[in-house]
Tab-separated table of C-alpha atoms in Angstrom:
chain	number	residue	atom	x	y	z
A	1	UNK	CA	-7.275	-23.605	52.886
A	2	UNK	CA	-3.643	-24.706	52.954
A	3	UNK	CA	-0.799	-22.530	51.672
A	4	UNK	CA	2.570	-23.939	50.693
A	5	UNK	CA	5.379	-21.454	51.226
A	6	UNK	CA	9.107	-21.312	51.563
A	7	UNK	CA	12.340	-19.965	50.179
A	8	UNK	CA	15.802	-20.887	48.990
A	9	UNK	CA	18.382	-18.111	49.254
A	10	UNK	CA	22.094	-18.271	48.504
A	11	UNK	CA	24.798	-15.671	49.039
A	12	UNK	CA	28.532	-15.527	48.374
A	13	UNK	CA	30.900	-14.003	50.950
A	14	UNK	CA	34.611	-13.309	50.582
A	15	UNK	CA	35.175	-14.027	54.280
A	16	UNK	CA	33.222	-15.284	57.269
A	17	UNK	CA	30.386	-12.767	57.742
A	18	UNK	CA	27.760	-12.404	60.479
A	19	UNK	CA	24.224	-12.479	59.061
A	20	UNK	CA	20.791	-11.844	60.599
A	21	UNK	CA	17.701	-13.153	58.814
A	22	UNK	CA	14.108	-12.063	59.448
A	23	UNK	CA	12.466	-14.883	57.532
A	24	UNK	CA	10.647	-16.834	60.252
A	25	UNK	CA	6.844	-16.821	60.154
A	26	UNK	CA	5.578	-14.375	62.771
A	27	UNK	CA	4.601	-15.752	66.169
A	28	UNK	CA	0.972	-14.721	65.493
A	29	UNK	CA	0.771	-17.458	62.810
A	30	UNK	CA	2.941	-20.167	64.340
A	31	UNK	CA	-0.095	-22.117	65.569
A	32	UNK	CA	-1.371	-22.341	61.977
A	33	UNK	CA	1.708	-24.174	60.677
A	34	UNK	CA	0.768	-27.748	59.755
A	35	UNK	CA	4.155	-28.934	58.545
A	36	UNK	CA	7.563	-27.333	58.266
A	37	UNK	CA	11.219	-28.101	57.825
A	38	UNK	CA	13.881	-26.719	60.067
A	39	UNK	CA	15.669	-23.665	58.689
A	40	UNK	CA	18.378	-25.546	56.817
A	41	UNK	CA	21.749	-24.101	55.895
A	42	UNK	CA	24.463	-25.372	53.601
A	43	UNK	CA	27.076	-25.662	54.854
A	44	UNK	CA	25.484	-26.343	58.225
A	45	UNK	CA	26.310	-23.626	60.770
A	46	UNK	CA	25.075	-22.891	64.307
A	47	UNK	CA	22.202	-20.418	64.639
A	48	UNK	CA	20.493	-18.635	67.504
A	49	UNK	CA	17.152	-16.813	67.572
A	50	UNK	CA	16.248	-13.655	69.483
A	51	UNK	CA	13.252	-11.301	69.329
A	52	UNK	CA	13.700	-7.628	68.512
A	53	UNK	CA	11.874	-4.611	69.945
A	54	UNK	CA	8.924	-5.225	67.603
A	55	UNK	CA	8.567	-8.897	68.577
A	56	UNK	CA	10.058	-10.265	65.348
A	57	UNK	CA	12.096	-13.479	65.372
A	58	UNK	CA	15.660	-12.741	64.251
A	59	UNK	CA	17.980	-15.617	63.352
A	60	UNK	CA	21.757	-15.133	63.697
A	61	UNK	CA	24.315	-17.015	61.604
A	62	UNK	CA	27.919	-16.597	60.615
A	63	UNK	CA	28.098	-17.319	56.896
A	64	UNK	CA	31.444	-18.893	55.973
A	65	UNK	CA	33.621	-17.639	53.149
A	66	UNK	CA	32.289	-18.876	49.810
A	67	UNK	CA	28.752	-20.006	49.132
A	68	UNK	CA	26.081	-20.110	51.838
A	69	UNK	CA	22.516	-21.321	51.320
A	70	UNK	CA	19.366	-21.037	53.500
A	71	UNK	CA	16.308	-23.205	52.807
A	72	UNK	CA	12.859	-23.449	54.424
A	73	UNK	CA	9.564	-25.046	53.404
A	74	UNK	CA	6.201	-25.172	55.196
A	75	UNK	CA	2.470	-25.670	54.856
A	76	UNK	CA	0.242	-23.267	56.811
A	77	UNK	CA	-3.506	-23.240	57.332
A	78	UNK	CA	-5.334	-20.055	56.372
A	79	UNK	CA	-8.952	-18.975	56.748
A	80	UNK	CA	-9.190	-18.144	53.053
A	81	UNK	CA	-10.839	-14.858	53.995
A	82	UNK	CA	-9.786	-11.536	52.506
A	83	UNK	CA	-8.275	-8.687	54.521
A	84	UNK	CA	-10.772	-7.202	56.971
A	85	UNK	CA	-12.665	-4.106	55.825
A	86	UNK	CA	-14.390	-1.768	58.283
A	87	UNK	CA	-15.458	1.412	56.543
A	88	UNK	CA	-16.841	2.757	59.838
A	89	UNK	CA	-13.482	2.540	61.649
A	90	UNK	CA	-12.579	5.873	63.206
A	91	UNK	CA	-9.287	7.623	63.827
A	92	UNK	CA	-8.123	7.628	67.439
A	93	UNK	CA	-7.105	11.094	68.740
A	94	UNK	CA	-3.393	11.237	69.502
A	95	UNK	CA	-4.089	11.983	73.160
A	96	UNK	CA	-6.003	8.691	73.424
A	97	UNK	CA	-3.532	6.421	71.596
A	98	UNK	CA	-1.902	3.588	73.565
A	99	UNK	CA	1.708	4.314	74.490
A	100	UNK	CA	3.045	1.470	72.345
A	101	UNK	CA	1.402	2.918	69.226
A	102	UNK	CA	2.840	6.453	69.452
A	103	UNK	CA	6.145	5.458	67.825
A	104	UNK	CA	4.294	4.683	64.609
A	105	UNK	CA	3.420	8.371	64.227
A	106	UNK	CA	7.059	9.427	63.962
A	107	UNK	CA	9.271	9.851	60.938
A	108	UNK	CA	11.802	7.097	60.253
A	109	UNK	CA	14.623	6.248	57.847
A	110	UNK	CA	12.410	5.721	54.784
A	111	UNK	CA	9.332	7.629	55.949
A	112	UNK	CA	10.187	11.332	56.066
A	113	UNK	CA	7.107	12.904	57.569
A	114	UNK	CA	8.835	16.291	57.659
A	115	UNK	CA	9.185	16.320	53.864
A	116	UNK	CA	5.624	15.233	53.076
A	117	UNK	CA	3.510	16.739	55.869
A	118	UNK	CA	2.461	19.826	53.909
A	119	UNK	CA	1.488	17.758	50.885
A	120	UNK	CA	-0.459	15.289	53.039
A	121	UNK	CA	-2.567	17.973	54.690
A	122	UNK	CA	-3.168	19.664	51.342
A	123	UNK	CA	-4.355	16.430	49.742
A	124	UNK	CA	-6.183	14.736	52.611
A	125	UNK	CA	-6.855	17.310	55.337
A	126	UNK	CA	-10.310	18.151	54.000
A	127	UNK	CA	-11.477	14.530	53.748
A	128	UNK	CA	-13.612	12.650	56.291
A	129	UNK	CA	-11.429	11.158	59.000
A	130	UNK	CA	-11.017	7.449	59.666
A	131	UNK	CA	-11.214	4.640	57.120
A	132	UNK	CA	-12.219	6.955	54.266
A	133	UNK	CA	-9.107	9.101	54.723
A	134	UNK	CA	-6.783	6.088	54.862
A	135	UNK	CA	-8.399	4.612	51.760
A	136	UNK	CA	-7.942	7.933	49.960
A	137	UNK	CA	-4.233	7.836	50.839
A	138	UNK	CA	-3.947	4.263	49.564
A	139	UNK	CA	-5.776	5.180	46.348
A	140	UNK	CA	-3.432	8.116	45.824
A	141	UNK	CA	-0.276	6.034	46.281
A	142	UNK	CA	-1.621	3.216	44.115
A	143	UNK	CA	-2.266	5.657	41.276
A	144	UNK	CA	0.863	7.762	41.838
A	145	UNK	CA	3.476	4.987	41.586
A	146	UNK	CA	4.165	2.517	38.781
A	147	UNK	CA	5.248	-0.957	39.924
A	148	UNK	CA	8.198	-2.880	38.480
A	149	UNK	CA	10.837	-5.217	39.943
A	150	UNK	CA	13.443	-3.370	37.893
A	151	UNK	CA	12.700	-0.215	39.892
A	152	UNK	CA	14.109	-1.754	43.100
A	153	UNK	CA	16.572	0.544	44.880
A	154	UNK	CA	17.502	0.017	48.536
A	155	UNK	CA	17.975	3.708	49.340
A	156	UNK	CA	14.688	5.061	47.901
A	157	UNK	CA	12.657	6.923	50.521
A	158	UNK	CA	8.967	7.746	50.531
A	159	UNK	CA	9.591	11.294	49.342
A	160	UNK	CA	11.849	10.052	46.539
A	161	UNK	CA	9.252	7.481	45.476
A	162	UNK	CA	6.674	10.246	45.339
A	163	UNK	CA	8.980	12.338	43.165
A	164	UNK	CA	10.123	9.477	40.881
A	165	UNK	CA	6.646	7.905	40.641
A	166	UNK	CA	8.049	4.347	40.475
A	167	UNK	CA	8.831	1.595	42.951
A	168	UNK	CA	8.379	-1.906	44.262
A	169	UNK	CA	5.943	-2.977	46.987
A	170	UNK	CA	8.093	-1.560	49.778
A	171	UNK	CA	8.053	1.888	48.146
A	172	UNK	CA	4.256	1.780	47.914
A	173	UNK	CA	4.137	0.844	51.607
A	174	UNK	CA	6.633	3.524	52.681
A	175	UNK	CA	4.785	6.299	50.898
A	176	UNK	CA	1.365	5.272	52.236
A	177	UNK	CA	2.765	4.897	55.766
A	178	UNK	CA	4.370	8.326	55.621
A	179	UNK	CA	1.217	10.069	54.433
A	180	UNK	CA	-0.821	8.370	57.186
A	181	UNK	CA	1.658	9.432	59.861
A	182	UNK	CA	1.584	12.993	58.522
A	183	UNK	CA	-2.177	12.926	59.227
A	184	UNK	CA	-1.569	11.663	62.800
A	185	UNK	CA	-2.723	8.147	61.905
A	186	UNK	CA	-0.364	5.436	63.252
A	187	UNK	CA	0.946	3.165	60.502
A	188	UNK	CA	3.550	0.385	60.507
A	189	UNK	CA	5.466	-1.547	57.872
A	190	UNK	CA	4.797	-5.267	57.364
A	191	UNK	CA	6.509	-7.851	55.195
A	192	UNK	CA	5.488	-11.413	54.575
A	193	UNK	CA	4.315	-13.975	52.072
A	194	UNK	CA	1.580	-12.998	49.620
A	195	UNK	CA	0.971	-15.390	46.758
A	196	UNK	CA	-1.358	-14.814	43.826
A	197	UNK	CA	-4.215	-16.711	45.491
A	198	UNK	CA	-7.834	-16.101	44.437
A	199	UNK	CA	-6.747	-13.437	41.933
A	200	UNK	CA	-6.122	-13.536	38.168
A	201	UNK	CA	-2.687	-14.632	36.999
A	202	UNK	CA	-0.299	-11.690	37.266
A	203	UNK	CA	2.603	-11.175	34.826
A	204	UNK	CA	4.579	-9.952	37.852
A	205	UNK	CA	3.668	-12.723	40.337
A	206	UNK	CA	3.984	-12.102	44.055
A	207	UNK	CA	5.862	-14.057	46.721
A	208	UNK	CA	7.472	-11.937	49.442
A	209	UNK	CA	5.640	-8.630	49.683
A	210	UNK	CA	5.328	-5.499	51.817
A	211	UNK	CA	2.209	-3.689	52.977
A	212	UNK	CA	1.101	-1.551	55.918
A	213	UNK	CA	-1.084	-1.848	58.980
A	214	UNK	CA	-2.996	1.207	60.209
A	215	UNK	CA	-4.327	1.756	63.731
A	216	UNK	CA	-8.018	2.700	63.653
A	217	UNK	CA	-10.699	2.273	66.320
A	218	UNK	CA	-8.312	0.478	68.654
A	219	UNK	CA	-6.977	-2.221	66.300
A	220	UNK	CA	-4.606	-2.684	63.377
A	221	UNK	CA	-6.039	-3.015	59.860
A	222	UNK	CA	-4.224	-4.174	56.718
A	223	UNK	CA	-3.930	-1.849	53.712
A	224	UNK	CA	-1.946	-2.607	50.552
A	225	UNK	CA	-1.203	0.342	48.267
A	226	UNK	CA	0.523	-1.914	45.727
A	227	UNK	CA	-2.609	-3.989	45.012
A	228	UNK	CA	-5.306	-1.742	46.520
A	229	UNK	CA	-7.757	-4.571	46.999
A	230	UNK	CA	-8.391	-6.996	49.897
A	231	UNK	CA	-6.338	-10.144	49.369
A	232	UNK	CA	-6.374	-13.760	50.522
A	233	UNK	CA	-3.465	-15.590	52.097
A	234	UNK	CA	-1.190	-13.022	53.712
A	235	UNK	CA	1.330	-14.618	56.084
A	236	UNK	CA	3.171	-12.042	58.185
A	237	UNK	CA	6.894	-12.427	58.764
A	238	UNK	CA	7.808	-9.174	60.515
A	239	UNK	CA	6.589	-5.698	61.456
A	240	UNK	CA	8.460	-2.461	62.103
A	241	UNK	CA	8.659	1.282	61.531
A	242	UNK	CA	9.892	0.769	57.963
A	243	UNK	CA	12.117	-1.583	55.958
A	244	UNK	CA	15.125	-0.693	58.126
A	245	UNK	CA	13.631	-2.746	60.960
A	246	UNK	CA	12.732	-5.826	58.918
A	247	UNK	CA	15.338	-6.697	56.250
A	248	UNK	CA	14.968	-10.271	54.997
A	249	UNK	CA	18.729	-10.633	55.291
A	250	UNK	CA	21.210	-8.252	56.853
A	251	UNK	CA	24.926	-9.000	56.541
A	252	UNK	CA	27.653	-7.254	58.517
A	253	UNK	CA	30.014	-7.229	55.581
A	254	UNK	CA	29.764	-7.489	51.786
A	255	UNK	CA	27.908	-10.348	50.141
A	256	UNK	CA	26.637	-11.192	46.683
A	257	UNK	CA	23.185	-12.668	46.243
A	258	UNK	CA	23.424	-15.669	43.913
A	259	UNK	CA	19.964	-17.222	44.328
A	260	UNK	CA	16.607	-15.977	45.633
A	261	UNK	CA	13.629	-18.299	45.121
A	262	UNK	CA	10.315	-18.050	46.916
A	263	UNK	CA	7.138	-20.103	46.632
A	264	UNK	CA	3.682	-19.167	47.948
A	265	UNK	CA	0.643	-20.948	46.530
A	266	UNK	CA	-2.503	-22.807	47.553
A	267	UNK	CA	-1.606	-26.385	48.427
A	268	UNK	CA	-3.740	-28.961	46.672
A	269	UNK	CA	-4.121	-32.462	48.081
A	270	UNK	CA	-1.488	-34.091	50.270
A	271	UNK	CA	0.452	-32.060	52.832
A	272	UNK	CA	3.594	-33.778	51.673
A	273	UNK	CA	3.424	-32.944	47.982
A	274	UNK	CA	6.808	-31.729	46.764
A	275	UNK	CA	7.196	-27.934	46.731
A	276	UNK	CA	6.885	-25.858	43.639
A	277	UNK	CA	10.218	-24.105	43.249
A	278	UNK	CA	9.121	-20.543	42.729
A	279	UNK	CA	10.187	-17.656	40.598
A	280	UNK	CA	13.847	-16.686	40.874
A	281	UNK	CA	13.759	-13.161	42.266
A	282	UNK	CA	17.508	-12.512	42.128
A	283	UNK	CA	16.661	-9.189	40.468
A	284	UNK	CA	15.492	-8.094	43.944
A	285	UNK	CA	18.891	-8.642	45.544
A	286	UNK	CA	19.170	-4.997	46.596
A	287	UNK	CA	16.084	-5.359	48.742
A	288	UNK	CA	17.646	-7.939	51.060
A	289	UNK	CA	20.323	-5.735	52.593
């Protein structure tokens, strides 16, 4: 299947402000791109790209004073298959974990393992290890939190989400990641495109989303506490310890978000059909910083 995706984001700055965007499709999916524009800016400014410690493409700009707009549009090929499920996948003992995975056991800015460790062992310590334990964590988070775009708050941590019982997709991911790490199961934060493909129409449609990947039996598996069901059409943008590592936009100075549109849908017919200009998500402005 083909998926049309892209974004149009505009910010207002009072003075020239350095900006880093993590909006490029991850290198793992670059070969699947069938058509894409350049990352266009208005006004046009120079940009450079570097890769961070997690392998994510980071694009550097200096946004001029006034309005600044970033636009991208692409068509990507996808298998159309749902997220992989392996109910027999086992936990890997900490002593046997690869070195590069150990960091995903540690607490981080939004994932306070020290605050939630006792709760995690109380709730999940008696359960069978491996996939069943991770699924129990995901079920718990899915049922514990209520989703709503109006609940977005950039400073909410996993422990606060657990206490407040509300959040957006990143809060669901942070809480599930934290509980996994408390149980010595490596888990990492992922953001990317996730349209409402092969699912019923949702009154709160998806575009950019956050989920987690968990290391079981020597590989990373996708889990999504927000939806709690295997989905079609995920396109990864970036991975990290938590949202601190993968902000969509990070400005080194104040800015005001004036436009945030995203489109992610199954492309019908010609590769060059005009894009559907997606839902304006300006309500999620806090989540960009």
